[in-house]
mmCIF file of C-alpha atoms in Angstrom:
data_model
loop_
_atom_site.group_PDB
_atom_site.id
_atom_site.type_symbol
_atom_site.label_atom_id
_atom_site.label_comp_id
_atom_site.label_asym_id
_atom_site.label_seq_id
_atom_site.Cartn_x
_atom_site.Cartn_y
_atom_site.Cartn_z
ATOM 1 C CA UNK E 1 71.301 -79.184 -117.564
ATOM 2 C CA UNK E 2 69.468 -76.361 -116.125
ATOM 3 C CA UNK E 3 66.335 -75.844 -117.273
ATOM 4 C CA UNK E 4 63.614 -72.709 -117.067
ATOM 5 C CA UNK E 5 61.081 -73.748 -114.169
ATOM 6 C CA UNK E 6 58.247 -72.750 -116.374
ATOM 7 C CA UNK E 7 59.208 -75.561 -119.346
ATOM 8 C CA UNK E 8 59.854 -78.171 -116.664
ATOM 9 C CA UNK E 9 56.118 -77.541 -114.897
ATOM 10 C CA UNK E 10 54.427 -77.147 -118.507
ATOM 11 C CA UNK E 11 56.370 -80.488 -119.824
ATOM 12 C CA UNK E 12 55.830 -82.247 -116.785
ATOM 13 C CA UNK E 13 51.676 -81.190 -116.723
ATOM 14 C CA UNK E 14 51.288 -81.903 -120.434
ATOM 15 C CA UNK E 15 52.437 -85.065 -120.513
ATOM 16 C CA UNK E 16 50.815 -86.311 -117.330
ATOM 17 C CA UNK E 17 47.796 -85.304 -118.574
ATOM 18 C CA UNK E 18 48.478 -86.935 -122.014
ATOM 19 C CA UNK E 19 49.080 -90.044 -120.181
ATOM 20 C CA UNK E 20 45.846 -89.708 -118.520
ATOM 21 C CA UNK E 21 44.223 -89.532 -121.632
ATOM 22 C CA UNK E 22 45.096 -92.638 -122.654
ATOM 23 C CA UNK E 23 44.993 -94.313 -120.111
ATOM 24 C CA UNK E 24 41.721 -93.150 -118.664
ATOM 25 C CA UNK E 25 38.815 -95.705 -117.529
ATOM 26 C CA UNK E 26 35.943 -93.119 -118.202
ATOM 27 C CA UNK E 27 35.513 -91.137 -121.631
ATOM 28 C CA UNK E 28 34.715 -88.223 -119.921
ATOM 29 C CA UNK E 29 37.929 -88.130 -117.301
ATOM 30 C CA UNK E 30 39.595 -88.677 -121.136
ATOM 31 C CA UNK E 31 38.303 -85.880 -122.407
ATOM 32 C CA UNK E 32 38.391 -83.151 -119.495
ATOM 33 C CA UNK E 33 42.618 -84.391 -119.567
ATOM 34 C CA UNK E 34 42.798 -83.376 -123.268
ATOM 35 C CA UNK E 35 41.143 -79.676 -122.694
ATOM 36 C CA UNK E 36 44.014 -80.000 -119.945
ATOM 37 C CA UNK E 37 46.506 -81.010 -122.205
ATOM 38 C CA UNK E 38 45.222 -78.435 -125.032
ATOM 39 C CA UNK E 39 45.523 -75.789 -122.425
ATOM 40 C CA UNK E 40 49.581 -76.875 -121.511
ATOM 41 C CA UNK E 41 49.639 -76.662 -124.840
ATOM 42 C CA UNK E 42 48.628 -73.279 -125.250
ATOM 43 C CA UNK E 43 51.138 -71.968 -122.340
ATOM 44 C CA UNK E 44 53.927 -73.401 -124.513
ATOM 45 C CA UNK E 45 52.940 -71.492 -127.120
ATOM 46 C CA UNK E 46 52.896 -68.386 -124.825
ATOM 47 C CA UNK E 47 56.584 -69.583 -123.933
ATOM 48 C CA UNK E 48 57.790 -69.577 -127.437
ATOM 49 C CA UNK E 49 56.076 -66.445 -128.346
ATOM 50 C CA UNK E 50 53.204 -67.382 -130.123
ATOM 51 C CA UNK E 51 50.673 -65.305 -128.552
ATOM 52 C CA UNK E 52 48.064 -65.762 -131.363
ATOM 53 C CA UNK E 53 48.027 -69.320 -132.034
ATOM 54 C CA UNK E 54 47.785 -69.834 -128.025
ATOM 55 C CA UNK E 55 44.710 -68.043 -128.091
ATOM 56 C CA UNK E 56 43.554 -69.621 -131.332
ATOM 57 C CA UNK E 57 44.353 -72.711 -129.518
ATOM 58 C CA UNK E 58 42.322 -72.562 -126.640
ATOM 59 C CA UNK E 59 39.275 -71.256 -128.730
ATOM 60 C CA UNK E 60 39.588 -74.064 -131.248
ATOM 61 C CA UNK E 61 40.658 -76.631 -129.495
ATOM 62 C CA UNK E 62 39.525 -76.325 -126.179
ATOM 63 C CA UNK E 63 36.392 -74.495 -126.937
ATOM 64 C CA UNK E 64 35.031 -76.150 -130.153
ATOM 65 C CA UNK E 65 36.324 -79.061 -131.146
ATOM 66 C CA UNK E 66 36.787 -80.728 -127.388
ATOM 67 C CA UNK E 67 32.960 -78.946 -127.040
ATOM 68 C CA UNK E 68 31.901 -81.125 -129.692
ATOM 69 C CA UNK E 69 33.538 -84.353 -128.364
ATOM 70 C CA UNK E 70 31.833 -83.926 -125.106
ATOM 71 C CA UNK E 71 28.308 -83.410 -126.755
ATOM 72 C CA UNK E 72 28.559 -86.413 -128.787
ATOM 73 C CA UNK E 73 29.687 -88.434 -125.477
ATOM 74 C CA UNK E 74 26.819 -86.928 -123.797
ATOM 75 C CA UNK E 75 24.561 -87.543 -126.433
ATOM 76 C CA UNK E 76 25.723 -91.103 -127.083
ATOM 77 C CA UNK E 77 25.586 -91.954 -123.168
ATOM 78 C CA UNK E 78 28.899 -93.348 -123.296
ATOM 79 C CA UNK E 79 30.164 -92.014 -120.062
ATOM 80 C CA UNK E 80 29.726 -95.424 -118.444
ATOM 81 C CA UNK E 81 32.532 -97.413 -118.085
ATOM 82 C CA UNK E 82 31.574 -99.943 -121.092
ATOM 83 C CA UNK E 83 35.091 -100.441 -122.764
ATOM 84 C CA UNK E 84 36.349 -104.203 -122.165
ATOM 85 C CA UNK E 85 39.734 -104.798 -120.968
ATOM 86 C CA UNK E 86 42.255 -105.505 -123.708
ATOM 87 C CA UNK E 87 44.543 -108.579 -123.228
ATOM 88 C CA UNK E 88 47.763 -107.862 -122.863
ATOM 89 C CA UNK E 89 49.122 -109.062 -125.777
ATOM 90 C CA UNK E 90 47.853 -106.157 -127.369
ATOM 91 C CA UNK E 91 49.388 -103.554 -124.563
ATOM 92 C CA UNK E 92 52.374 -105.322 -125.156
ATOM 93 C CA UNK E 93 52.342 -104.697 -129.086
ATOM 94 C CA UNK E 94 51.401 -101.139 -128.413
ATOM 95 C CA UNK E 95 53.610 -100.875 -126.367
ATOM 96 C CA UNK E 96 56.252 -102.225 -128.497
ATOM 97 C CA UNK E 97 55.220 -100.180 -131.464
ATOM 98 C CA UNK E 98 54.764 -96.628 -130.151
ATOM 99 C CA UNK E 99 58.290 -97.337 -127.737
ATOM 100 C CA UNK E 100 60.155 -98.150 -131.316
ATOM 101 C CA UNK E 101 58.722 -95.123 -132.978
ATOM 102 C CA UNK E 102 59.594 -92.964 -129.840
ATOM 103 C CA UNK E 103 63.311 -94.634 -129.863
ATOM 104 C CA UNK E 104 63.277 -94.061 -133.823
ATOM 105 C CA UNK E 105 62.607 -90.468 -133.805
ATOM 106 C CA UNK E 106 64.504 -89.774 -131.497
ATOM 107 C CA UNK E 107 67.727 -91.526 -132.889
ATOM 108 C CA UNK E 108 66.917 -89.079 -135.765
ATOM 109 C CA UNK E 109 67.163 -86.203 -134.024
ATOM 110 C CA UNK E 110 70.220 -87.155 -132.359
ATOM 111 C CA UNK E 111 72.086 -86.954 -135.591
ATOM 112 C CA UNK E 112 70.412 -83.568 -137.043
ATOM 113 C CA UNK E 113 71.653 -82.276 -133.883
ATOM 114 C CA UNK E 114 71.604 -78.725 -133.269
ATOM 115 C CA UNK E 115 72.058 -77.202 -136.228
ATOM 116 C CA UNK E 116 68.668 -75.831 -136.498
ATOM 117 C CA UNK E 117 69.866 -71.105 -136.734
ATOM 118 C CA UNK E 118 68.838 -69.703 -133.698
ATOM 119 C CA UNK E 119 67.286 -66.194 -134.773
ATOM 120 C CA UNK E 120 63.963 -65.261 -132.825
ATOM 121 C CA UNK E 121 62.489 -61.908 -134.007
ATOM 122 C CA UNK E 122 60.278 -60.172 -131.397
ATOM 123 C CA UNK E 123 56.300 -59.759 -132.038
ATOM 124 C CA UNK E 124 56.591 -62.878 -134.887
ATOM 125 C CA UNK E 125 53.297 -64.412 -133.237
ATOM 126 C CA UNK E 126 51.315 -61.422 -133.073
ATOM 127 C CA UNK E 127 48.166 -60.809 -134.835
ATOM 128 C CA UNK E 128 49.834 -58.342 -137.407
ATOM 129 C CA UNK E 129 52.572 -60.084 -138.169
ATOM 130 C CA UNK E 130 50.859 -62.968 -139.253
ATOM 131 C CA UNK E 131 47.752 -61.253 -140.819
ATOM 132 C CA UNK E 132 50.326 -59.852 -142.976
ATOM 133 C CA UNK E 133 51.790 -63.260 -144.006
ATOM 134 C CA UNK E 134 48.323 -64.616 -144.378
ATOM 135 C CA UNK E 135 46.505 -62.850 -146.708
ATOM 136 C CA UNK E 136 49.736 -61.724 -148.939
ATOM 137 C CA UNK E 137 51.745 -65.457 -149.486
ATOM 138 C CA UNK E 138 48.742 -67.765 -148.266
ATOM 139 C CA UNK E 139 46.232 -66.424 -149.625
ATOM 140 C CA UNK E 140 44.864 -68.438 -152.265
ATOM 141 C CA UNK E 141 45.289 -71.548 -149.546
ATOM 142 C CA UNK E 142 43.699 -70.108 -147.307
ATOM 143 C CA UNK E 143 40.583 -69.546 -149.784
ATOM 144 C CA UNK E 144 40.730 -73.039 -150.760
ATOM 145 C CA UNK E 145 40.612 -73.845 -146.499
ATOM 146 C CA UNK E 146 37.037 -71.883 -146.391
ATOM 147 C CA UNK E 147 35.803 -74.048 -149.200
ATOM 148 C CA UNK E 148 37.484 -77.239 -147.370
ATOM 149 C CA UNK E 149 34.993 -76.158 -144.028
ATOM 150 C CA UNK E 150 32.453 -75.698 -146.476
ATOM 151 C CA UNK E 151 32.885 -79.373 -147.580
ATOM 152 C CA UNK E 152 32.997 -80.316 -144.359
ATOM 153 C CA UNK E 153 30.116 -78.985 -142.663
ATOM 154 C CA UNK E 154 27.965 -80.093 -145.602
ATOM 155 C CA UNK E 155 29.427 -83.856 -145.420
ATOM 156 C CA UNK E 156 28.673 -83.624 -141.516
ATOM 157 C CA UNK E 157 25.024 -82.344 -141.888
ATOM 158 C CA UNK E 158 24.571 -84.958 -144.623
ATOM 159 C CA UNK E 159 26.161 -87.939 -142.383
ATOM 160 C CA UNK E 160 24.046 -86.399 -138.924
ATOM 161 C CA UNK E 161 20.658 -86.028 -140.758
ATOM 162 C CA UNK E 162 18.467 -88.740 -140.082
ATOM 163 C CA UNK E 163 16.484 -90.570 -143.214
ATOM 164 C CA UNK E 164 13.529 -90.436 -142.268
ATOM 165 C CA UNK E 165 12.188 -93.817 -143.194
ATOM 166 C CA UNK E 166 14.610 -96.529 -142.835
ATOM 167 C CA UNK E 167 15.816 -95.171 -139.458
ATOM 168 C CA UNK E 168 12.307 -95.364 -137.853
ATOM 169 C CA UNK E 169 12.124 -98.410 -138.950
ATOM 170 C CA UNK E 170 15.752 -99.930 -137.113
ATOM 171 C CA UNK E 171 15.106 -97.621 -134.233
ATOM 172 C CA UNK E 172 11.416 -99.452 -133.932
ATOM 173 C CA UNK E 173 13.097 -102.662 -134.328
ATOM 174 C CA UNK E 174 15.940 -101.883 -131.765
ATOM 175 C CA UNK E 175 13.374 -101.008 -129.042
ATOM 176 C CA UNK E 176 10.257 -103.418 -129.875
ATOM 177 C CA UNK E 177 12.582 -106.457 -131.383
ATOM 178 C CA UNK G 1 64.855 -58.266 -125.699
ATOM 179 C CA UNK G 2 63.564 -59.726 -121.985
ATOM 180 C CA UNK G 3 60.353 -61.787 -123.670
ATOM 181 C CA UNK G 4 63.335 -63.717 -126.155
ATOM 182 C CA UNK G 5 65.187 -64.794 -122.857
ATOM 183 C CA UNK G 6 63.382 -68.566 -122.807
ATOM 184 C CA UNK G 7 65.061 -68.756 -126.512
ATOM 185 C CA UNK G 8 69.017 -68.022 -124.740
ATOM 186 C CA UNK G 9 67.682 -70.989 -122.221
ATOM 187 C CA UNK G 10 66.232 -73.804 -123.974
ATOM 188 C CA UNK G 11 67.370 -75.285 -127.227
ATOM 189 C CA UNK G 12 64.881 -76.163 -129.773
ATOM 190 C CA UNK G 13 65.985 -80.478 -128.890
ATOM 191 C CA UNK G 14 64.191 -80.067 -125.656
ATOM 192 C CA UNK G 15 61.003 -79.265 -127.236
ATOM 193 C CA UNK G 16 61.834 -81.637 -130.227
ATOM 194 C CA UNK G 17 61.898 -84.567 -127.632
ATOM 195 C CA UNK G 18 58.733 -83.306 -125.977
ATOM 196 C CA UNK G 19 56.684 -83.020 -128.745
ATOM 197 C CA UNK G 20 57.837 -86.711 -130.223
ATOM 198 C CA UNK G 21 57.062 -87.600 -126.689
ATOM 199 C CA UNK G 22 53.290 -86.064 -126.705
ATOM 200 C CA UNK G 23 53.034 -88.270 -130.506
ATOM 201 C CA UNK G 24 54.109 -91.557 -129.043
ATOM 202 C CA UNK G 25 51.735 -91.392 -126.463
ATOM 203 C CA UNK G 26 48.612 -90.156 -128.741
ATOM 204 C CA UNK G 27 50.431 -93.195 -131.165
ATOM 205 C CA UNK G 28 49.720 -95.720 -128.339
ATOM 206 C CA UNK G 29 46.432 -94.484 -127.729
ATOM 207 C CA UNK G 30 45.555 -94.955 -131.048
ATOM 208 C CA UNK G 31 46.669 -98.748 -130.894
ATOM 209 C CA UNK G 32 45.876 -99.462 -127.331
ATOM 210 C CA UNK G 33 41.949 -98.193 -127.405
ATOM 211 C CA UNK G 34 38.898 -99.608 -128.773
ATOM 212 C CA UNK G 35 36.579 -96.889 -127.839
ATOM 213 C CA UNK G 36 36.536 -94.684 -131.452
ATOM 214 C CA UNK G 37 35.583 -91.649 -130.008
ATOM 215 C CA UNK G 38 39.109 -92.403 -127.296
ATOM 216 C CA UNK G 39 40.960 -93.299 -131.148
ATOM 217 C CA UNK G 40 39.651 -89.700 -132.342
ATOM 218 C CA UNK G 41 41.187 -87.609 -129.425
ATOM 219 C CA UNK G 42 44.874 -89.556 -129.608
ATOM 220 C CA UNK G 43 44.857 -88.241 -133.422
ATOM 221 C CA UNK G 44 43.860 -84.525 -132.024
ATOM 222 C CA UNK G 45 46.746 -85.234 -129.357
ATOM 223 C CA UNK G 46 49.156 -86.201 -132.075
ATOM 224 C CA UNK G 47 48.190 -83.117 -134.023
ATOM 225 C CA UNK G 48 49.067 -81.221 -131.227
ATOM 226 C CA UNK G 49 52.486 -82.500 -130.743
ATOM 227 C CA UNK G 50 53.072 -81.621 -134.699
ATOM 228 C CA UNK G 51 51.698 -78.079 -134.248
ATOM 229 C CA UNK G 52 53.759 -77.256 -131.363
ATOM 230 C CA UNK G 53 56.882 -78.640 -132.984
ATOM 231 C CA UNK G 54 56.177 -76.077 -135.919
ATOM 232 C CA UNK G 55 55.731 -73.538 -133.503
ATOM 233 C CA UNK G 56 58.706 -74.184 -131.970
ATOM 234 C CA UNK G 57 61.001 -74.335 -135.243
ATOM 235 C CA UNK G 58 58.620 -71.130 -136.438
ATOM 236 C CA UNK G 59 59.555 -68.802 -133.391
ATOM 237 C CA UNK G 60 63.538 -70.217 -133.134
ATOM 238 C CA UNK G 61 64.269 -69.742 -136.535
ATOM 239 C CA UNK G 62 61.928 -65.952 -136.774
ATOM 240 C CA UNK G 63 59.817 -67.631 -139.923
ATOM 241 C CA UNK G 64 55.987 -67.028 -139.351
ATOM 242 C CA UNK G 65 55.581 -69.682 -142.262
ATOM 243 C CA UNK G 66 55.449 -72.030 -139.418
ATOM 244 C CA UNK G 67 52.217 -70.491 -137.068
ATOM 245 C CA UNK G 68 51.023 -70.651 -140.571
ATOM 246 C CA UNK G 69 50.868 -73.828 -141.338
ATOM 247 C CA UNK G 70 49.732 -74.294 -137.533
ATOM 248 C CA UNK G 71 46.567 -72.457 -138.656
ATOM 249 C CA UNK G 72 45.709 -74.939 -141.722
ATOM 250 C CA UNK G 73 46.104 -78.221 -139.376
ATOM 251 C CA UNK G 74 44.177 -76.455 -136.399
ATOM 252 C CA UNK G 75 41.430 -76.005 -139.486
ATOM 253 C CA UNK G 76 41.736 -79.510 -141.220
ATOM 254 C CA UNK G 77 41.859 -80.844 -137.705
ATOM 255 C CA UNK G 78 38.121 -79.210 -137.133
ATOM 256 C CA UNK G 79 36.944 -80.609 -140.259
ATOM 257 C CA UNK G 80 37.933 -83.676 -139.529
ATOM 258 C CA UNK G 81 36.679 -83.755 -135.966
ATOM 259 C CA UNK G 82 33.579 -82.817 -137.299
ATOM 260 C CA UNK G 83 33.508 -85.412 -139.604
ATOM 261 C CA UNK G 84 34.899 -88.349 -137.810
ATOM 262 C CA UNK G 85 32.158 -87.498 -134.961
ATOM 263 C CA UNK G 86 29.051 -87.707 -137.692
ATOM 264 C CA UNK G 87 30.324 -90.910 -139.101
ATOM 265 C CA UNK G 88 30.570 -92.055 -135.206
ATOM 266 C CA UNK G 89 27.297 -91.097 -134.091
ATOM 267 C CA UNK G 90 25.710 -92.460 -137.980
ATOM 268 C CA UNK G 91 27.772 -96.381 -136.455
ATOM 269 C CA UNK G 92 26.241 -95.839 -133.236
ATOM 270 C CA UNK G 93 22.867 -95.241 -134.262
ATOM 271 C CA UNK G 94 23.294 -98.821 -136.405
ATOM 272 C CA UNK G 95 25.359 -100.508 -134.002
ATOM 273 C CA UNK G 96 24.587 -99.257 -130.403
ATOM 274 C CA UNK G 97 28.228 -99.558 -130.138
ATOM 275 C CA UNK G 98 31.704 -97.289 -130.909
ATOM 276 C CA UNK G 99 33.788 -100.192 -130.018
ATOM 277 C CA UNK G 100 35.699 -100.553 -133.049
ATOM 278 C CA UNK G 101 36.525 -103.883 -132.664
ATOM 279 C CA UNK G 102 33.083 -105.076 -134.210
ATOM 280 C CA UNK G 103 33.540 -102.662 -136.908
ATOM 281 C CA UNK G 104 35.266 -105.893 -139.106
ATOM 282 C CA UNK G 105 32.140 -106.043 -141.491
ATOM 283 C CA UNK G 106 34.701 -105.898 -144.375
ATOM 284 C CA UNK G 107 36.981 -108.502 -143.199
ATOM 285 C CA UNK G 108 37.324 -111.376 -145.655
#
């Protein structure tokens, strides 16, 4: 077995960190180890020659979506350690469950074996390449993804925007019971 | 042909094995936490592992298709963070708590 250095590090950093997510006292030690992860992530992709998803990565990932996590954990006040100690029966089912799945896919593999064609084609990740792909064969999905974000953003507004009444009136109740 | 070297040194198993690796972990996460906002980020950490499995088949087998379909998860996965972080804040704000093991209001 002999490995490239740079796999072994990345591997080895991604899923220390991945660990750390989960298993991570503090929300916000959780959430600085997934930008960590996202960015081990994005170095594989730089590996395998994906230079345009890596940088997609980190902007989408790393920039927005784990921006938006941290606001709502600020905004919450949840960094305090509040999260009670689960009995072990249910680490042990966890455990149990994710270890079988692991073991399961795995098994899988083991019989599709290697039979995957080995044929990498230089520049396949770059920004051309893929624009090309994109808006010839996908584009009519990737219309319909613009009007999925539309439905999104409206369903988040909708869910974040406070009625104006009846949440006065709980948030009055909550502080002057 | 130097940048297609890692492809002559790793076979696509080793990433295969890391990437189900990466799931089981954001799988136990998943079942192990009760914070929601903890549950959220194991389901971005399983998307991950998927995404850079279909990288890894894309750029071994030289089918964009693959970085593709990366794209539409990396989107779906925005809506739904966006989503699953309204409906969080909309339980806290009637709850005071994201532990979702008081969310059992529909239990029987």
């Amino acid at each position: 077995m002999n490995l490239p250095i740079p796999f072994l590090i990345l591997s080895f950093l991604t899923i220390l960190s991945a660990l750390y997510v989960v298993t991570s006292k503090s929300p916000i030690h959780s959430v600085l180890a997934l930008i960590f992860t996202f960015f081990t992530i994005s170095a594989h992709y730089v590996l395998l020659n994906a230079q345009f998803l890596a940088v997609v990565n980190l902007i989408v990932y790393a920039g927005a979506i784990m921006v938006l996590f941290l606001f709502v954990l600020m905004l919450l006040n949840l960094s305090k350690e509040i999260e009670p100690i689960k009995s072990n029966g249910w680490a042990i089912a966890a455990t149990i469950s994710a270890g079988s799945i692991l073991l399961m896919i795995t098994a899988a593999f083991q019989v599709f074996g290697e039979s995957v064609a080995k044929n990498p084609v230089e520049g396949i990740g770059l920004v051309k390449a893929l624009g090309n792909v994109l808006f010839t064969r996908f584009l009519v999905p990737f219309e319909l993804t613009g009007i999925l974000f539309l439905a999104a953003m409206v369903g988040a507004v909708l869910l974040g925007k406070r009625e104006k009444i009846s949440t006065e009136l709980s948030s009055d109740e909550i502080l002057n019971p | 042909m130097s940048s297609l070297s890692i492809f002559n040194q790793l076979e696509i198993s080793h990433y295969i094995y890391l990437s189900t690796v990466l799931f089981c972990i954001g799988l136990f996460g998943v079942l192990f936490r009760r914070n929601a906002i903890i549950i959220l980020m194991c389901i971005e950490l399983m998307l991950n592992a998927v995404n850079l499995l279909f990288v890894a088949f894309s750029s071994y087998m030289g089918d964009a298709d693959g970085q593709i379909f990366v794209f539409f998860i990396m989107v779906v996965a925005a809506a739904e963070a966006a989503v699953g972080l309204a409906i969080l804040v909309l339980v806290y704000r009637n709850t005071r708590k994201t532990d979702v093991s008081f969310l059992d209001n529909l239990k029987g």
